[in-house]
Every structure is written in structure tokens, then in C-alpha cells.
C-alpha positions as YAML, in Angstrom:
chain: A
units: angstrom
residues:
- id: 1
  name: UNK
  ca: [105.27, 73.68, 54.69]
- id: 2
  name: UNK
  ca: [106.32, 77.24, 53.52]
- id: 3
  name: UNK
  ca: [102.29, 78.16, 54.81]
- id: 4
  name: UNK
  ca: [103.35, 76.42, 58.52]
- id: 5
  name: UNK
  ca: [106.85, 78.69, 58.54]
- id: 6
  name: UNK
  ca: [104.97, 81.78, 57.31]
- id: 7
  name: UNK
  ca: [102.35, 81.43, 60.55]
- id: 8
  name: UNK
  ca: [104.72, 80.36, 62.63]
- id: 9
  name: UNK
  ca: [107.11, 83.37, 62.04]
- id: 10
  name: UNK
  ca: [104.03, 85.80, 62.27]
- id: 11
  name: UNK
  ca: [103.49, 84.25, 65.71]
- id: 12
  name: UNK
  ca: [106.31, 85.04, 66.88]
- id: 13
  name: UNK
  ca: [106.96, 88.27, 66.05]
- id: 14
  name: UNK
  ca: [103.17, 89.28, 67.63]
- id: 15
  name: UNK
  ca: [104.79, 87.76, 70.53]
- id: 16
  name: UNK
  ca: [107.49, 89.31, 70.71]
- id: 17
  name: UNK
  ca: [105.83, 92.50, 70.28]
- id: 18
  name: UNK
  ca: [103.64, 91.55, 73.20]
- id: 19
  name: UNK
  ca: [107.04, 90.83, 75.42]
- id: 20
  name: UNK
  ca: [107.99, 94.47, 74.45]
- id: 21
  name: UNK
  ca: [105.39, 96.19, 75.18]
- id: 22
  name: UNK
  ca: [104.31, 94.59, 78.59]
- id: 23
  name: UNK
  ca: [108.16, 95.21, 79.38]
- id: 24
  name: UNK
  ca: [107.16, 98.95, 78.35]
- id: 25
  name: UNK
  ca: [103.98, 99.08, 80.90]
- id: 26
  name: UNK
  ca: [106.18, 97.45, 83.90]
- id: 27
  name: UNK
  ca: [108.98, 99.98, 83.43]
- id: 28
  name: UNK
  ca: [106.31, 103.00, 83.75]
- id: 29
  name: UNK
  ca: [105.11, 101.52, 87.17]
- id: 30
  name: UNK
  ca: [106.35, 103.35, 90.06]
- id: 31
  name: UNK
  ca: [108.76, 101.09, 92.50]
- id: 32
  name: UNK
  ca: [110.31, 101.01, 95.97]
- id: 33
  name: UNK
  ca: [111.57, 98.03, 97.80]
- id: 34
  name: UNK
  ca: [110.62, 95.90, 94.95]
- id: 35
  name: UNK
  ca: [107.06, 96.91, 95.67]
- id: 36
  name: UNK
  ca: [104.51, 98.15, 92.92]
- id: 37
  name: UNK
  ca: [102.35, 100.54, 94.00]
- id: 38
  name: UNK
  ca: [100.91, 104.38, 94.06]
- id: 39
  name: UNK
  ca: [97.38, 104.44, 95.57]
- id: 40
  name: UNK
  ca: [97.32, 106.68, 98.94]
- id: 41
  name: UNK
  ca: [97.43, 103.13, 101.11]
- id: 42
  name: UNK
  ca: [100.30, 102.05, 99.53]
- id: 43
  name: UNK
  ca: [102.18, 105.67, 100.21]
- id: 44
  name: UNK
  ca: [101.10, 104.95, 103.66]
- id: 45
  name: UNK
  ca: [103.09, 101.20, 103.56]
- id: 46
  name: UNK
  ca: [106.23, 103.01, 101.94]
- id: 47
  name: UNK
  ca: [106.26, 105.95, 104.17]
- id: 48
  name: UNK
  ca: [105.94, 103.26, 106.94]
- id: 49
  name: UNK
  ca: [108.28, 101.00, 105.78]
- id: 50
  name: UNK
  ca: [110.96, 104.09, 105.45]
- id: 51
  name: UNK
  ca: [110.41, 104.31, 109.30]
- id: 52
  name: UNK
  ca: [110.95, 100.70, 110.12]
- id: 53
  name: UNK
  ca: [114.01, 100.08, 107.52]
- id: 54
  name: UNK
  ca: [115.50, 102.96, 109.81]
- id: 55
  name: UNK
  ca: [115.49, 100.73, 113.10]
- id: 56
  name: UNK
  ca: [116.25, 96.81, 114.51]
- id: 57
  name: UNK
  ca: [113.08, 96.13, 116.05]
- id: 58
  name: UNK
  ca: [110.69, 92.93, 115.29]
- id: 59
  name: UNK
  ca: [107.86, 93.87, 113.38]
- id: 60
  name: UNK
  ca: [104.30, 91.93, 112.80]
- id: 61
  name: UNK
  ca: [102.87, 92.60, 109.38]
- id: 62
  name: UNK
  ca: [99.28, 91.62, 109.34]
- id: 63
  name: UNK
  ca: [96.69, 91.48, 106.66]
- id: 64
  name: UNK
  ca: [94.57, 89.80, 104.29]
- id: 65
  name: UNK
  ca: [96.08, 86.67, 102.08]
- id: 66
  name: UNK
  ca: [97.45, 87.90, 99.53]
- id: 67
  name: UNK
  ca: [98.36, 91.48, 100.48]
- id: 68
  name: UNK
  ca: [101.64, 91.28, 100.11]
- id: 69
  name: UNK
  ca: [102.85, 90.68, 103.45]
- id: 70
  name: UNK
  ca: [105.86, 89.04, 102.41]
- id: 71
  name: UNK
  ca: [107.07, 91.95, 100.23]
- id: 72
  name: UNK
  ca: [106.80, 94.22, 103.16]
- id: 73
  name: UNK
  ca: [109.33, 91.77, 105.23]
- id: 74
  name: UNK
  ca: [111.27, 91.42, 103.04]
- id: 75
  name: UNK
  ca: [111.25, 94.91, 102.43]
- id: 76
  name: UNK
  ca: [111.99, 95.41, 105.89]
- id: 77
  name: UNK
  ca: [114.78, 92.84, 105.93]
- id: 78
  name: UNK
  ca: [117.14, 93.70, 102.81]
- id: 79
  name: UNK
  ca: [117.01, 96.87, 103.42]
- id: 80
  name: UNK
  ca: [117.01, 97.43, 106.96]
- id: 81
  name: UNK
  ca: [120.00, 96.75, 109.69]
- id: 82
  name: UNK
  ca: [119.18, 92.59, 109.11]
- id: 83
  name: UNK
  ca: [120.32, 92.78, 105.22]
- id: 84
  name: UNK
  ca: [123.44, 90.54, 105.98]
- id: 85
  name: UNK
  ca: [122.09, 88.16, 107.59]
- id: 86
  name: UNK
  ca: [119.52, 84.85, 107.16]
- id: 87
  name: UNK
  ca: [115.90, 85.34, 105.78]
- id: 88
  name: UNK
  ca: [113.81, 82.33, 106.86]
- id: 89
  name: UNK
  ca: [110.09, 82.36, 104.79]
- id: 90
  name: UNK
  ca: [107.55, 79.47, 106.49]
- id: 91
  name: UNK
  ca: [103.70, 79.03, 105.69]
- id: 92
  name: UNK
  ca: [102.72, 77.49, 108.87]
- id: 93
  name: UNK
  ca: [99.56, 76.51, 107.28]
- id: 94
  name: UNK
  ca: [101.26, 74.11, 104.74]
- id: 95
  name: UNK
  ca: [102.66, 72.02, 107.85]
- id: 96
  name: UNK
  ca: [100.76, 69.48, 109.73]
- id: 97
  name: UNK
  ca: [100.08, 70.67, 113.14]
- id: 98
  name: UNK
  ca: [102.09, 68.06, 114.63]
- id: 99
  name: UNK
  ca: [105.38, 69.11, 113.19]
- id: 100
  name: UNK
  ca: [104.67, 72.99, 113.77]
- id: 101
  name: UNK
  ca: [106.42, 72.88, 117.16]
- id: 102
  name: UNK
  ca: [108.95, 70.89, 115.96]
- id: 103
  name: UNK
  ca: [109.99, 73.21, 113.34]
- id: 104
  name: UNK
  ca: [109.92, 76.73, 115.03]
- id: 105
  name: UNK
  ca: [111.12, 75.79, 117.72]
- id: 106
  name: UNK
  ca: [113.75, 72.38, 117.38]
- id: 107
  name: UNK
  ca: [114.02, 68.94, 118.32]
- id: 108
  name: UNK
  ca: [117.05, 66.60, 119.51]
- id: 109
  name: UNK
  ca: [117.85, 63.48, 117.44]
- id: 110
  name: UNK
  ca: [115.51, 60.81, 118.75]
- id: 111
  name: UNK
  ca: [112.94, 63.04, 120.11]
- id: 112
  name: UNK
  ca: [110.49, 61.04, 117.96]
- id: 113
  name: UNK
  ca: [110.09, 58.93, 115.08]
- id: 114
  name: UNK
  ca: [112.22, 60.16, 112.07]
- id: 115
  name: UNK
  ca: [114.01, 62.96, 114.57]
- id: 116
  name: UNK
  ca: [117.27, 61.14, 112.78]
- id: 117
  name: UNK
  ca: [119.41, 63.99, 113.35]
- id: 118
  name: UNK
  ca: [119.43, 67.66, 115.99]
- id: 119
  name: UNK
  ca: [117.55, 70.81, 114.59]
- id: 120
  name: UNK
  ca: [117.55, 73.78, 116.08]
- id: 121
  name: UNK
  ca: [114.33, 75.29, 114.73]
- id: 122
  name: UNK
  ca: [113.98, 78.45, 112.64]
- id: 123
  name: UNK
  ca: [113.81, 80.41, 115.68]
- id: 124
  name: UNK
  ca: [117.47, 79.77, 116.27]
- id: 125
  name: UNK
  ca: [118.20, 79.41, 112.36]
- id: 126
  name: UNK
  ca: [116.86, 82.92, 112.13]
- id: 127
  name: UNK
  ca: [118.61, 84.51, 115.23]
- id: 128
  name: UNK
  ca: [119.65, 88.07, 114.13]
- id: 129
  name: UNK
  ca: [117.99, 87.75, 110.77]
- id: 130
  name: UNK
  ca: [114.52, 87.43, 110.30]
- id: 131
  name: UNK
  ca: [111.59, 85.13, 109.82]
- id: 132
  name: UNK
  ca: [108.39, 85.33, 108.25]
- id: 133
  name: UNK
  ca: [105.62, 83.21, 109.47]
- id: 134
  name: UNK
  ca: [103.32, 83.25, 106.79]
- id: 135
  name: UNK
  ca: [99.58, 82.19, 107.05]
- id: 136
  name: UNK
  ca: [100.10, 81.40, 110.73]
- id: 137
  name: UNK
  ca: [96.33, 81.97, 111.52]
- id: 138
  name: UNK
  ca: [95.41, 79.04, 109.70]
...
């Protein structure tokens, strides 16, 4: 038994020395808007993002899957004019085609089978705030 708490305390402490020093490499990472990054392109985003935090206008952020496209609006949202207000995060491709309408844009109770109550749609949900369509080419 004393063999089982002698491994299992030696465990542990390499762990925790792990914790501490990954917690060491993520503090040495440069940041802005909650956003990792110091390759040229990624000056590029901040520099741009500086410019659109500065101004109320919708934005489309394109790019691959998995670029980070949701860091940038949100980015753009908490610290921009929209910060107070409602942040609305969809991926379109994780809803069946026949709802997509539906949800955007709002249905009235009854409008079809298991409509049991009015929504407005995130478009209205989202009115002065933003909302982030993600993977809506899908």
C-alpha cells in the first residue's frame, strides 16, 4: 500500500509541475482581444480589428474552419460600440435546413408543427448586438 501512495504522490507532483509550467509558456504568449498570436498575418487581423472596434458597422469575417472567426467577432463585439448589448453565436450547419429559416428569421405560434409558442428569430434577438453565423456555407 505504502508502494501505491509513494507512486501516486510522485504522480502528482510531475503533474503539477506540468500545470506550472504550461501556465509559464501561456503567460509568455503575446495577447490582444483574447487572441493568441504574433506572425505578420495575425498583426494584420489586430491592426484590423483596432480599426473596426473603432466604428458600428456590420462586419463579415470569412475564412477557413477553424481560423478563428469567432474570436475575431467577438473581438469585434466586446470591445467595440455593441459591448452592452446581446451576442448571439449559431452554426447554421448544425441545423436541419428546414428549421434554418425558422430560426434567423422567426415564426408565429402555430406556423407549423411544434411552433407551440412566437419567436422572433435571432435576427430580432440580436437587434443592436451582434450575431455570428458560423459555418453558414455548409
Amino acid at each position: 500500500m505504502e508502494c501505491f501512495r509513494s507512486v501516486g504522490a510522485s504522480a502528482l507532483d510531475s503533474m503539477r509541475r506540468a500545470v506550472l509550467v504550461d501556465a509559464g509558456a501561456e503567460a509568455a504568449l503575446p495577447e490582444r482581444y483574447g487572441i493568441i498570436g504574433e506572425s505578420e498575418p495575425m498583426r494584420r487581423v489586430f491592426e484590423l480589428l483596432d480599426r473596426m472596434i473603432k466604428s458600428d458597422y456590420p462586419a463579415l469575417v470569412t475564412g477557413e474552419s477553424g481560423t478563428g472567426k469567432e474570436l475575431v467577432a467577438r473581438a469585434f463585439h466586446f470591445h467595440g460600440p455593441r459591448c452592452g448589448k446581446v451576442f448571439l453565436s449559431e452554426n447554421c450547419a448544425a441545423i436541419p435546413e428546414t428549421l434554418l429559416e425558422s430560426i434567423l428569421f422567426g415564426h408565429s405560434k402555430g406556423a407549423f408543427t411544434g411552433a407551440h409558442k412566437e419567436n422572433p428569430g435571432h435576427f430580432v434577438a440580436a437587434d443592436k448586438g451582434t450575431l455570428f453565423l458560423d459555418e453558414i456555407g455548409d
